[in-house]
Amino acid sequence: MLILGLNMFHADASAAIVDDGKILFAVAEERLNRHKHYGGFPSLAVKACLDAVGAKITDVAHVAVGQDSDAHLAKKVQYALANPAKILNFIKMRQRKESMRDVRSLLSQALDVDTPTLKFQEHHLEHHIAHIASSYYCSPWEKAAGFSYDGSGDFVSTMMARCEGNDIHVLDRVFLPHSLGSFYTMICEFVGYKKYGDEGKVMGLAPYGKDTYVEQIKKILALKNGAFQLNLGYFKPLGSNQGMQVLPDGTVRLARHFSDKMEKLFGTPREPHTEITQRDMNLAYAMQHCFEEAFFHLLNDLHQRVPEENLAMAGGCALNSVANGKLFSRTPFRRTWIQPAAGDEGLAIGAALHTYHSVLKQPRREQMNHAYLGPEFSEGQIATDLKGAGVKYQRLERGPLLDAVSDEMVRGNVVGWFQGRMEWGPRALGNRSIVTHPGLPNMKDVLNARIKHREWFRPFAPAILAEAQHEYFEHDHPSPYMLHVYKIRPDKRKRLWAVNHVDDTGRLQTVTREENPLYYDLIQTFGKKTGTPVILNTSFNENEPIVCTPKEAIDCFQRTKMDVLAIGPFFARKTEN
Ligand SMILES: [Fe+2]
């Protein structure tokens, strides 16, 4: 039985296809249409899902959408009535959402089929239940606490749940305008990061700050009785053109969140691309600190209600890997399972699996143990694209390829590593990665000058053999999807120079042979040559969505100063091209 899951008309539109409870394929639309965080209808992703399993839309029994615009309608109406200036906005939004609900017409248009031929049953699932479902149903657990938090979805910003067997029992919700995601975004905007998805950048700035503003920022985010409340005086009112908007072309835009009160307290907001001052760093510090305090406050309360050691988590804020890395010491939870696509693209998987397990009452069988759910390309296709681009290359067997690539990394060269199926979620995890030596002091600058052009304060990430984690990091809990930041042990910091952040931490990816044998062997081969079973791993892209196709990888190799491209079994050097 095929179930198609969708996240549509929301940031990070995506599609996933599930067969008898097994996720066969999943992809975000941005990777296919190259429009970052695309928020329209995921036509290409739907086609890619169907092509990958050799099915037609008429073979699909259920279509599940991770959005339910009827959810909490009373709350929305209540809010609009209390804020009369917003009523017109509210009506417009409802009208727009209604036109987007017609999944049958949207699919028939996208796939060029007649609407009456579509026999599937349609399901709409509340945003945060879909987030929790995307995590819990992929976890190995039969019981867990479920937690989801983000900017907003279906008028809710935070959800707590008890997950047991096939069911997700919602225990609590935090409704808008109170939102930890909005809190974080508001301060990111104030310090000059105004684009949707910039929050992760500012997280890297936080350790450069001091605790100067913690007390002031605490006044914006009050914690009480297992909940939190924003002081709304610091925010522009919800509905006043504030917050996230999806434009008709699918662009996701942020409109200013902060009110004049922020300017009175902290001075002029920083404009993008201007100098970052100590004030901005101190604000980033206070933001991350207060966010973490709220997160632990909520989790400790959740644990009282669901006294389990397992925590299944998703939502855009669950990408805050710094907070995730600390939760073991600040809460009683001992194990986390965080959806690799913790942001909104993950809703497609959550909605599909919820339909299978909770609606259709089918037994649990999925246990996600890797994130390689996207498109792959044949050796023939890659060779054709290399020839088409005029790249000189050689074909190597597995052993010689690993040897050649690791030799290049030992020499401090930068390698574009394109292998197998593309990753699901925002992180490159060794199939669409740029890899190099993690221990060279100038490597961060080299990468930034030649390819990545990122802000000076943003760290690069280490990928480490899972069995070596304990030797290098001060925490043992695995981080397979690069969603935990841990302290690097003092005696190992020099070896990890280029991936050691200013606070001696690393946002690591732990790699097992079962998850990704080729990538594991690459790290191991590099480890044998250098004594360090760790490589630097950053996403294969240059200010664009991560590359998906061989053509995009080859193009990135040719236009940047990447030294080597290892694509499938093919090996190409820049010096020979
Ligand atoms: Fe979300």
Coordinates of C-alpha atoms and ligand atoms in Angstrom, one line a residue:
M1 CA 0.0 0.0 0.0
L2 CA 1.5 3.3 -1.1
I3 CA 1.1 6.4 0.9
L4 CA 2.4 9.8 -0.4
G5 CA 3.3 12.3 2.2
L6 CA 3.4 16.0 1.4
N7 CA 4.5 19.3 2.9
M8 CA 3.1 22.0 0.6
F9 CA 2.6 25.7 0.6
H10 CA 4.8 25.9 3.6
A11 CA 8.6 26.5 3.9
D12 CA 10.7 23.5 2.7
A13 CA 8.0 21.9 0.6
S14 CA 8.7 18.2 0.1
A15 CA 7.3 14.7 -0.7
A16 CA 7.9 11.3 0.6
I17 CA 6.6 7.9 -0.4
V18 CA 5.9 5.0 2.0
D19 CA 5.1 1.4 1.0
D20 CA 3.6 -0.7 3.7
G21 CA 5.1 1.5 6.4
K22 CA 8.6 1.6 4.8
I23 CA 10.0 4.9 3.6
L24 CA 11.2 4.3 0.1
F25 CA 12.1 7.8 -1.1
A26 CA 11.9 11.4 0.2
V27 CA 13.1 14.7 -1.1
A28 CA 12.7 18.4 -0.6
E29 CA 11.5 20.4 -3.6
E30 CA 14.4 22.9 -3.2
R31 CA 16.9 20.2 -4.2
L32 CA 15.1 19.7 -7.5
N33 CA 14.0 23.2 -8.5
R34 CA 17.1 24.8 -6.9
H35 CA 15.0 27.4 -5.1
K36 CA 16.2 27.5 -1.5
H37 CA 13.5 26.6 1.1
Y38 CA 10.9 26.6 -1.7
G39 CA 7.4 26.9 -0.2
G40 CA 5.0 26.2 -3.0
F41 CA 3.6 22.9 -4.3
P42 CA 6.3 20.1 -4.5
S43 CA 5.5 19.0 -8.0
L44 CA 9.0 17.8 -8.9
A45 CA 9.4 16.0 -5.5
V46 CA 6.1 14.1 -6.1
K47 CA 7.2 13.1 -9.6
A48 CA 10.6 12.0 -8.2
C49 CA 8.8 9.9 -5.5
L50 CA 6.6 8.1 -8.0
D51 CA 9.5 7.6 -10.5
A52 CA 11.7 6.2 -7.8
V53 CA 9.2 3.4 -7.0
G54 CA 8.0 2.9 -10.5
A55 CA 4.4 3.9 -9.6
K56 CA 1.7 6.2 -11.0
I57 CA -0.4 8.5 -8.8
T58 CA -3.3 6.2 -9.5
D59 CA -1.4 3.5 -7.6
V60 CA -1.3 5.6 -4.5
A61 CA -3.9 4.6 -1.8
H62 CA -3.5 7.6 0.5
V63 CA -2.2 11.1 0.3
A64 CA -1.3 12.7 3.7
V65 CA -0.5 16.4 4.2
G66 CA 1.3 17.7 7.3
Q67 CA -0.9 20.6 7.7
D68 CA -4.5 21.1 8.8
S69 CA -5.7 24.6 8.3
D70 CA -9.0 23.8 10.2
A71 CA -7.0 22.9 13.4
H72 CA -7.5 25.4 16.2
L73 CA -9.8 27.6 14.1
A74 CA -11.5 28.8 17.2
K75 CA -8.2 30.0 18.6
K76 CA -7.4 31.8 15.3
V77 CA -10.8 33.5 15.3
Q78 CA -10.5 34.4 18.9
Y79 CA -7.1 36.1 18.2
A80 CA -8.4 37.9 15.2
L81 CA -11.4 39.3 17.1
A82 CA -9.2 40.5 19.9
N83 CA -7.0 42.3 17.3
P84 CA -9.6 43.9 14.9
A85 CA -6.9 45.3 12.7
K86 CA -5.9 41.8 11.8
I87 CA -9.3 40.5 10.7
L88 CA -8.9 41.4 7.0
N89 CA -5.5 39.6 7.0
F90 CA -7.0 36.6 8.6
I91 CA -9.8 36.4 6.0
K92 CA -7.3 36.7 3.2
M93 CA -5.1 34.0 4.7
R94 CA -8.1 31.7 5.0
Q95 CA -9.1 32.2 1.4
R96 CA -5.6 31.5 0.2
K97 CA -5.4 28.4 2.3
E98 CA -8.7 27.1 1.0
S99 CA -7.5 27.3 -2.5
M100 CA -4.4 25.3 -1.5
R101 CA -6.3 22.5 0.1
D102 CA -7.5 20.9 -3.1
V103 CA -4.9 18.2 -3.2
R104 CA -6.6 16.3 -6.0
S105 CA -6.6 19.3 -8.4
L106 CA -3.0 20.2 -7.4
L107 CA -1.8 16.6 -8.1
S108 CA -3.8 16.2 -11.3
Q109 CA -2.3 19.5 -12.6
A110 CA 1.3 18.6 -11.5
L111 CA 1.1 15.1 -13.0
D112 CA -1.1 15.9 -16.0
V113 CA -3.8 13.3 -15.1
D114 CA -7.6 13.6 -14.9
T115 CA -8.8 14.4 -11.4
P116 CA -11.6 11.7 -11.5
T117 CA -8.9 9.0 -11.9
L118 CA -7.4 9.8 -8.6
K119 CA -8.9 7.4 -6.0
F120 CA -6.7 8.0 -3.1
Q121 CA -8.0 8.9 0.4
E122 CA -6.9 12.3 1.6
H123 CA -5.6 13.1 5.1
H124 CA -4.7 16.4 6.7
L125 CA -2.7 16.1 9.9
E126 CA -1.9 18.9 12.3
H127 CA 1.6 20.4 11.8
H128 CA 3.2 19.5 15.1
I129 CA 1.7 16.0 15.3
A130 CA 3.3 15.4 11.9
H131 CA 6.6 16.6 13.3
I132 CA 6.4 14.3 16.3
A133 CA 5.3 11.4 14.0
S134 CA 8.3 12.0 11.7
S135 CA 10.5 11.3 14.6
Y136 CA 8.7 8.8 16.8
Y137 CA 7.6 6.4 14.1
C138 CA 11.2 6.4 12.7
S139 CA 12.7 5.7 16.1
P140 CA 13.3 2.2 17.5
W141 CA 11.1 2.8 20.5
E142 CA 7.7 1.6 21.5
K143 CA 7.4 4.3 24.2
A144 CA 8.8 7.8 24.3
A145 CA 8.1 11.4 25.1
G146 CA 7.4 13.4 22.0
F147 CA 8.4 17.0 21.6
S148 CA 8.1 19.5 18.7
Y149 CA 8.9 23.2 18.5
D150 CA 9.4 25.7 15.8
G151 CA 8.3 29.2 14.7
S152 CA 4.7 28.1 14.0
G153 CA 2.5 25.6 12.3
D154 CA -1.3 25.5 12.4
F155 CA -1.2 28.3 15.0
V156 CA 0.9 26.2 17.4
S157 CA 4.6 26.6 18.2
T158 CA 5.3 23.8 20.7
M159 CA 3.8 20.4 21.3
M160 CA 4.3 17.8 24.0
A161 CA 3.1 14.3 23.6
R162 CA 3.2 10.8 25.0
C163 CA 4.1 8.3 22.3
E164 CA 3.2 4.7 22.8
G165 CA 2.8 1.8 20.4
N166 CA 1.0 3.2 17.4
D167 CA -0.3 6.3 19.1
I168 CA 0.7 9.9 19.8
H169 CA -1.3 11.4 22.6
V170 CA -1.0 15.2 22.6
L171 CA -0.5 16.4 26.2
D172 CA 0.0 20.1 25.6
R173 CA 0.4 22.8 23.0
V174 CA 1.7 26.4 23.1
F175 CA -0.3 28.6 20.8
L176 CA 0.9 31.7 18.9
P177 CA 1.9 34.3 19.3
H178 CA 4.1 32.6 21.9
S179 CA 6.9 30.8 20.1
L180 CA 10.5 29.9 20.8
G181 CA 11.2 29.9 17.1
S182 CA 9.8 33.5 16.8
F183 CA 11.9 34.5 19.8
Y184 CA 15.1 33.2 18.1
T185 CA 14.2 34.6 14.7
M186 CA 13.4 38.0 16.1
I187 CA 16.9 38.4 17.7
C188 CA 18.6 36.9 14.6
E189 CA 16.8 39.6 12.5
F190 CA 17.9 42.3 15.0
V191 CA 21.6 41.3 14.6
G192 CA 21.3 41.4 10.8
Y193 CA 20.3 37.8 9.8
K194 CA 17.0 38.4 8.1
K195 CA 16.7 35.4 5.8
Y196 CA 14.6 32.4 6.4
G197 CA 16.9 29.7 7.8
D198 CA 19.6 32.1 9.0
E199 CA 19.1 31.0 12.6
G200 CA 21.8 28.3 12.5
K201 CA 24.4 30.9 11.5
V202 CA 23.7 33.0 14.6
M203 CA 23.9 29.9 16.8
G204 CA 27.6 29.8 15.8
L205 CA 28.0 33.4 16.8
A206 CA 26.7 32.9 20.3
P207 CA 29.9 31.6 21.9
Y208 CA 31.8 34.7 20.9
G209 CA 29.4 36.8 23.1
K210 CA 29.4 37.5 26.9
D211 CA 26.5 37.3 29.3
T212 CA 26.0 41.1 29.2
Y213 CA 22.3 41.0 28.1
V214 CA 21.1 37.7 29.6
E215 CA 19.0 39.5 32.3
Q216 CA 17.4 41.9 29.7
I217 CA 16.6 39.1 27.2
K218 CA 15.1 37.0 30.1
K219 CA 12.4 39.7 30.3
I220 CA 11.4 38.8 26.7
L221 CA 11.0 35.1 27.5
A222 CA 9.4 34.3 30.8
L223 CA 9.4 30.7 32.1
K224 CA 6.7 29.5 34.5
N225 CA 5.1 26.1 35.4
G226 CA 6.5 24.1 32.6
A227 CA 5.5 26.7 30.0
F228 CA 6.9 29.9 28.5
Q229 CA 5.5 33.3 27.5
L230 CA 6.9 36.0 25.2
N231 CA 6.7 39.6 26.3
L232 CA 4.8 40.8 23.2
G233 CA 5.9 44.4 23.7
Y234 CA 9.2 43.4 22.0
F235 CA 7.5 42.0 18.9
K236 CA 5.5 43.5 16.1
P237 CA 2.0 42.2 16.5
L238 CA 1.2 38.9 14.9
G239 CA -0.6 39.4 11.6
S240 CA 0.8 42.9 11.0
N241 CA 2.9 41.6 8.1
Q242 CA 5.2 40.1 10.7
G243 CA 6.7 36.7 10.6
M244 CA 7.1 34.1 7.8
Q245 CA 5.3 34.5 4.5
V246 CA 5.3 32.3 1.5
L247 CA 5.1 34.4 -1.7
P248 CA 3.2 33.2 -4.8
D249 CA 6.5 32.1 -6.4
G250 CA 7.3 29.9 -3.5
T251 CA 9.9 32.2 -1.9
V252 CA 9.8 32.1 1.8
R253 CA 10.2 35.6 3.2
L254 CA 10.6 36.9 6.8
A255 CA 9.1 40.2 7.7
R256 CA 10.5 42.1 10.6
H257 CA 9.6 40.5 13.9
F258 CA 11.0 43.0 16.4
S259 CA 9.3 46.1 17.7
D260 CA 10.7 49.6 18.4
K261 CA 11.2 48.6 22.0
M262 CA 14.2 46.4 20.9
E263 CA 15.8 49.4 19.3
K264 CA 15.2 51.6 22.5
L265 CA 16.9 48.9 24.6
F266 CA 19.8 47.7 22.3
G267 CA 20.3 50.6 19.8
T268 CA 20.2 50.4 16.0
P269 CA 19.6 47.0 14.5
R270 CA 22.6 45.6 12.6
E271 CA 22.2 45.7 8.8
P272 CA 23.3 42.6 6.9
H273 CA 26.9 42.5 5.6
T274 CA 28.0 45.2 8.0
E275 CA 30.5 44.7 10.8
I276 CA 29.5 42.4 13.6
T277 CA 30.0 44.2 16.9
Q278 CA 30.5 42.9 20.4
R279 CA 26.9 44.0 21.0
D280 CA 25.6 41.6 18.3
M281 CA 27.7 38.7 19.7
N282 CA 26.4 39.4 23.2
L283 CA 22.8 39.4 22.0
A284 CA 23.5 36.1 20.2
Y285 CA 24.9 34.7 23.4
A286 CA 21.8 35.9 25.5
M287 CA 19.4 34.5 22.8
Q288 CA 21.0 31.1 22.8
H289 CA 21.3 31.0 26.6
C290 CA 17.6 31.9 27.2
F291 CA 16.4 29.6 24.4
E292 CA 18.2 26.7 26.0
E293 CA 16.8 27.6 29.5
A294 CA 13.3 27.5 28.0
F295 CA 14.0 24.3 26.2
F296 CA 15.2 22.5 29.3
H297 CA 12.4 24.0 31.3
L298 CA 9.8 22.5 28.9
L299 CA 11.6 19.1 28.6
N300 CA 11.9 18.7 32.4
D301 CA 8.2 19.4 32.7
L302 CA 7.5 16.9 29.8
H303 CA 9.6 14.3 31.6
Q304 CA 7.5 14.7 34.7
R305 CA 4.4 13.8 32.6
V306 CA 6.1 11.1 30.6
P307 CA 8.8 9.6 32.8
E308 CA 10.6 7.8 30.0
E309 CA 14.3 8.0 29.1
N310 CA 13.5 8.3 25.3
L311 CA 12.8 11.6 23.7
A312 CA 11.6 11.8 20.1
M313 CA 12.0 15.3 18.7
A314 CA 11.4 17.4 15.6
G315 CA 10.4 20.9 14.5
G316 CA 12.8 23.6 13.1
C317 CA 14.1 24.4 16.6
A318 CA 15.2 20.8 17.0
L319 CA 18.0 21.7 14.6
N320 CA 19.5 23.6 17.5
S321 CA 22.4 21.2 17.9
V322 CA 24.0 23.2 20.7
A323 CA 20.9 22.8 22.9
N324 CA 20.5 19.2 21.8
G325 CA 24.0 18.4 23.0
K326 CA 23.3 19.7 26.5
L327 CA 20.0 18.1 27.1
F328 CA 21.5 15.0 28.6
S329 CA 23.1 16.9 31.4
R330 CA 20.1 19.3 31.9
T331 CA 17.2 16.9 31.7
P332 CA 16.5 13.3 32.8
F333 CA 16.2 12.2 29.1
R334 CA 19.0 9.7 28.3
R335 CA 18.3 9.0 24.6
T336 CA 17.2 11.2 21.7
W337 CA 15.9 10.4 18.3
I338 CA 15.8 13.5 16.2
Q339 CA 14.4 13.4 12.7
P340 CA 17.3 14.3 10.2
A341 CA 14.7 16.5 8.4
A342 CA 13.7 18.0 11.7
G343 CA 12.5 21.1 9.9
D344 CA 9.3 21.3 7.8
E345 CA 10.4 19.0 5.0
G346 CA 10.1 16.3 7.5
L347 CA 6.4 16.8 7.7
A348 CA 6.0 14.7 4.5
I349 CA 7.3 11.6 6.3
G350 CA 5.4 12.4 9.5
A351 CA 2.1 12.7 7.8
A352 CA 2.6 9.5 5.7
L353 CA 3.7 7.4 8.7
H354 CA 0.9 8.8 10.9
T355 CA -1.6 7.7 8.3
Y356 CA -0.2 4.2 8.2
H357 CA 0.2 3.6 11.9
S358 CA -2.4 5.8 13.7
V359 CA -5.2 6.1 11.1
L360 CA -4.9 2.7 9.4
K361 CA -3.6 1.0 12.6
Q362 CA -0.9 -0.9 10.8
P363 CA 2.0 -2.3 12.8
R364 CA 5.2 -0.4 13.3
R365 CA 8.1 -1.5 11.1
E366 CA 10.1 1.5 10.0
Q367 CA 13.3 2.2 11.9
M368 CA 15.2 4.8 10.1
N369 CA 18.9 4.0 10.3
H370 CA 20.2 6.3 7.7
A371 CA 19.2 9.5 5.9
Y372 CA 20.0 8.5 2.3
L373 CA 16.5 8.6 1.0
G374 CA 16.9 10.9 -2.1
P375 CA 17.8 10.5 -5.7
E376 CA 20.7 8.5 -7.1
F377 CA 22.4 8.4 -10.5
S378 CA 23.9 5.6 -12.5
E379 CA 27.6 5.3 -13.4
G380 CA 26.6 5.8 -17.0
Q381 CA 24.8 9.0 -16.3
I382 CA 27.7 10.4 -14.3
A383 CA 30.2 9.5 -17.0
T384 CA 28.0 11.2 -19.7
D385 CA 27.8 14.3 -17.6
L386 CA 31.5 14.4 -17.0
K387 CA 32.2 14.0 -20.7
G388 CA 29.5 16.6 -21.5
A389 CA 31.3 19.1 -19.2
G390 CA 34.7 18.3 -20.7
V391 CA 36.1 17.0 -17.4
K392 CA 39.2 14.8 -17.6
Y393 CA 38.9 11.9 -15.2
Q394 CA 39.9 8.4 -14.4
R395 CA 37.8 5.5 -13.2
L396 CA 39.0 3.8 -10.1
E397 CA 38.0 0.7 -8.2
R398 CA 36.8 1.1 -4.6
G399 CA 40.1 0.6 -2.9
P400 CA 42.2 2.8 -5.1
L401 CA 39.4 5.5 -5.0
L402 CA 39.5 5.6 -1.2
D403 CA 43.3 5.6 -1.3
A404 CA 43.5 8.5 -3.8
V405 CA 40.8 10.6 -2.0
S406 CA 42.3 10.1 1.4
D407 CA 45.8 11.0 0.0
E408 CA 44.4 14.3 -1.3
M409 CA 42.9 15.0 2.1
V410 CA 46.1 14.2 3.9
R411 CA 47.8 16.8 1.6
G412 CA 45.2 19.4 2.7
N413 CA 43.3 19.3 -0.6
V414 CA 39.6 19.9 -0.8
V415 CA 37.5 17.1 -2.3
G416 CA 34.0 17.1 -3.7
W417 CA 32.5 13.8 -2.6
F418 CA 29.4 12.7 -4.5
Q419 CA 28.2 9.2 -3.9
G420 CA 25.0 7.2 -3.8
R421 CA 21.6 8.5 -2.8
M422 CA 21.2 12.1 -1.6
E423 CA 20.6 12.9 2.0
W424 CA 17.2 13.7 3.4
G425 CA 17.2 16.8 5.6
P426 CA 19.4 19.9 5.6
R427 CA 22.8 18.3 6.4
A428 CA 25.2 16.7 4.0
L429 CA 26.1 13.4 5.6
G430 CA 28.7 12.0 3.3
N431 CA 26.9 11.5 0.0
R432 CA 26.8 15.2 -1.1
S433 CA 29.7 16.5 0.9
I434 CA 32.9 18.4 0.6
V435 CA 35.5 16.7 2.7
T436 CA 39.1 17.5 3.8
H437 CA 41.7 17.4 6.5
P438 CA 40.2 18.5 9.9
G439 CA 43.5 19.2 11.6
L440 CA 45.1 22.0 9.5
P441 CA 45.0 25.4 11.2
N442 CA 44.3 27.3 8.0
M443 CA 41.7 24.9 6.5
K444 CA 38.7 27.0 7.6
D445 CA 40.0 30.0 5.8
V446 CA 41.0 28.0 2.8
L447 CA 37.5 26.5 2.5
N448 CA 35.8 29.9 2.9
A449 CA 38.1 31.7 0.5
R450 CA 37.9 29.0 -2.2
I451 CA 34.3 27.6 -2.0
K452 CA 32.0 28.3 0.9
H453 CA 32.3 32.1 1.5
R454 CA 30.7 31.7 4.9
E455 CA 30.9 34.1 7.8
W456 CA 34.2 33.9 9.7
F457 CA 32.5 32.8 12.9
R458 CA 30.7 29.7 11.5
P459 CA 32.4 26.4 12.4
F460 CA 32.9 23.4 10.1
A461 CA 31.8 20.0 11.2
P462 CA 33.7 16.8 12.0
A463 CA 32.6 13.4 10.8
I464 CA 34.0 10.6 13.0
L465 CA 33.9 6.8 13.1
A466 CA 31.3 6.0 15.8
E467 CA 33.7 3.8 17.8
A468 CA 36.2 6.7 18.1
Q469 CA 33.6 9.2 19.4
H470 CA 34.4 8.6 23.1
E471 CA 38.1 9.2 22.5
Y472 CA 37.5 12.6 20.9
F473 CA 34.3 13.9 22.5
E474 CA 33.1 14.3 26.0
H475 CA 29.8 12.7 25.3
D476 CA 28.9 9.2 24.0
H477 CA 25.4 9.6 22.7
P478 CA 25.5 9.1 18.9
S479 CA 24.9 12.0 16.5
P480 CA 24.3 10.3 13.2
Y481 CA 22.6 13.3 11.6
M482 CA 24.9 16.0 12.9
L483 CA 22.3 17.3 15.3
H484 CA 24.4 17.3 18.6
V485 CA 27.3 19.6 19.6
Y486 CA 29.7 18.2 22.2
K487 CA 32.9 19.4 23.8
I488 CA 36.1 18.1 22.2
R489 CA 38.5 16.5 24.7
P490 CA 41.4 18.8 25.5
D491 CA 44.1 16.5 24.2
K492 CA 42.4 16.2 20.8
R493 CA 41.6 19.8 20.1
K494 CA 44.8 20.4 18.1
R495 CA 44.1 17.4 15.9
L496 CA 40.7 18.8 15.1
W497 CA 41.9 22.4 14.6
A498 CA 39.6 23.2 11.7
V499 CA 36.5 21.8 13.2
N500 CA 37.0 23.0 16.8
H501 CA 34.7 25.9 17.5
V502 CA 35.8 28.8 19.7
D503 CA 34.2 27.1 22.7
D504 CA 36.0 23.9 22.0
T505 CA 33.0 22.1 20.7
G506 CA 32.1 20.3 17.4
R507 CA 28.8 19.5 15.7
L508 CA 29.8 16.0 15.0
Q509 CA 28.4 13.3 12.7
T510 CA 29.0 9.8 14.0
V511 CA 29.4 7.3 11.2
T512 CA 28.8 3.6 11.4
R513 CA 29.7 1.1 8.7
E514 CA 26.0 -0.1 8.6
E515 CA 24.8 3.4 7.7
N516 CA 27.2 4.2 5.0
P517 CA 30.0 1.7 4.2
L518 CA 31.9 3.7 1.6
Y519 CA 31.9 6.9 3.7
Y520 CA 32.9 4.9 6.8
D521 CA 35.8 3.4 4.9
L522 CA 36.9 6.7 3.6
I523 CA 37.2 8.1 7.2
Q524 CA 38.9 4.9 8.3
T525 CA 41.4 5.0 5.4
F526 CA 42.2 8.7 6.3
G527 CA 42.5 7.6 10.0
K528 CA 45.0 5.0 9.2
K529 CA 47.2 7.5 7.3
T530 CA 47.0 10.3 9.9
G531 CA 46.1 8.6 13.2
T532 CA 42.9 10.7 13.3
P533 CA 39.7 8.8 12.3
V534 CA 37.9 12.1 11.7
I535 CA 37.4 14.2 8.5
L536 CA 36.0 17.7 7.9
N537 CA 32.6 17.4 6.3
T538 CA 30.7 20.3 4.8
S539 CA 27.8 20.4 2.4
F540 CA 28.6 20.2 -1.4
N541 CA 27.3 23.6 -2.6
E542 CA 28.3 27.2 -3.0
N543 CA 25.5 29.5 -1.8
E544 CA 22.8 27.3 -3.3
P545 CA 20.8 24.3 -2.2
I546 CA 23.1 21.2 -1.7
V547 CA 23.9 19.7 -5.1
C548 CA 21.5 16.9 -6.1
T549 CA 22.6 15.8 -9.6
P550 CA 26.0 14.9 -11.1
K551 CA 25.7 18.0 -13.3
E552 CA 25.3 20.3 -10.4
A553 CA 28.3 18.7 -8.6
I554 CA 30.4 19.0 -11.7
D555 CA 29.4 22.6 -12.2
C556 CA 30.3 23.4 -8.6
F557 CA 33.6 21.7 -9.0
Q558 CA 34.4 23.7 -12.2
R559 CA 33.4 27.1 -10.9
T560 CA 35.0 26.9 -7.4
K561 CA 38.5 26.3 -6.4
M562 CA 37.8 22.7 -5.3
D563 CA 40.9 20.5 -5.8
V564 CA 39.4 17.1 -6.6
L565 CA 36.0 15.7 -7.5
A566 CA 35.3 12.1 -6.5
I567 CA 31.9 11.3 -8.2
G568 CA 30.8 7.7 -8.2
P569 CA 33.9 5.7 -9.2
F570 CA 35.4 8.7 -11.1
F571 CA 38.2 10.8 -9.9
A572 CA 39.1 14.2 -11.4
R573 CA 41.8 16.7 -10.4
K574 CA 41.4 20.5 -10.9
T575 CA 45.1 20.7 -12.0
E576 CA 44.3 18.4 -14.9
N577 CA 41.2 20.3 -15.9
Ligands
FE1 FE 7.4 23.2 11.6

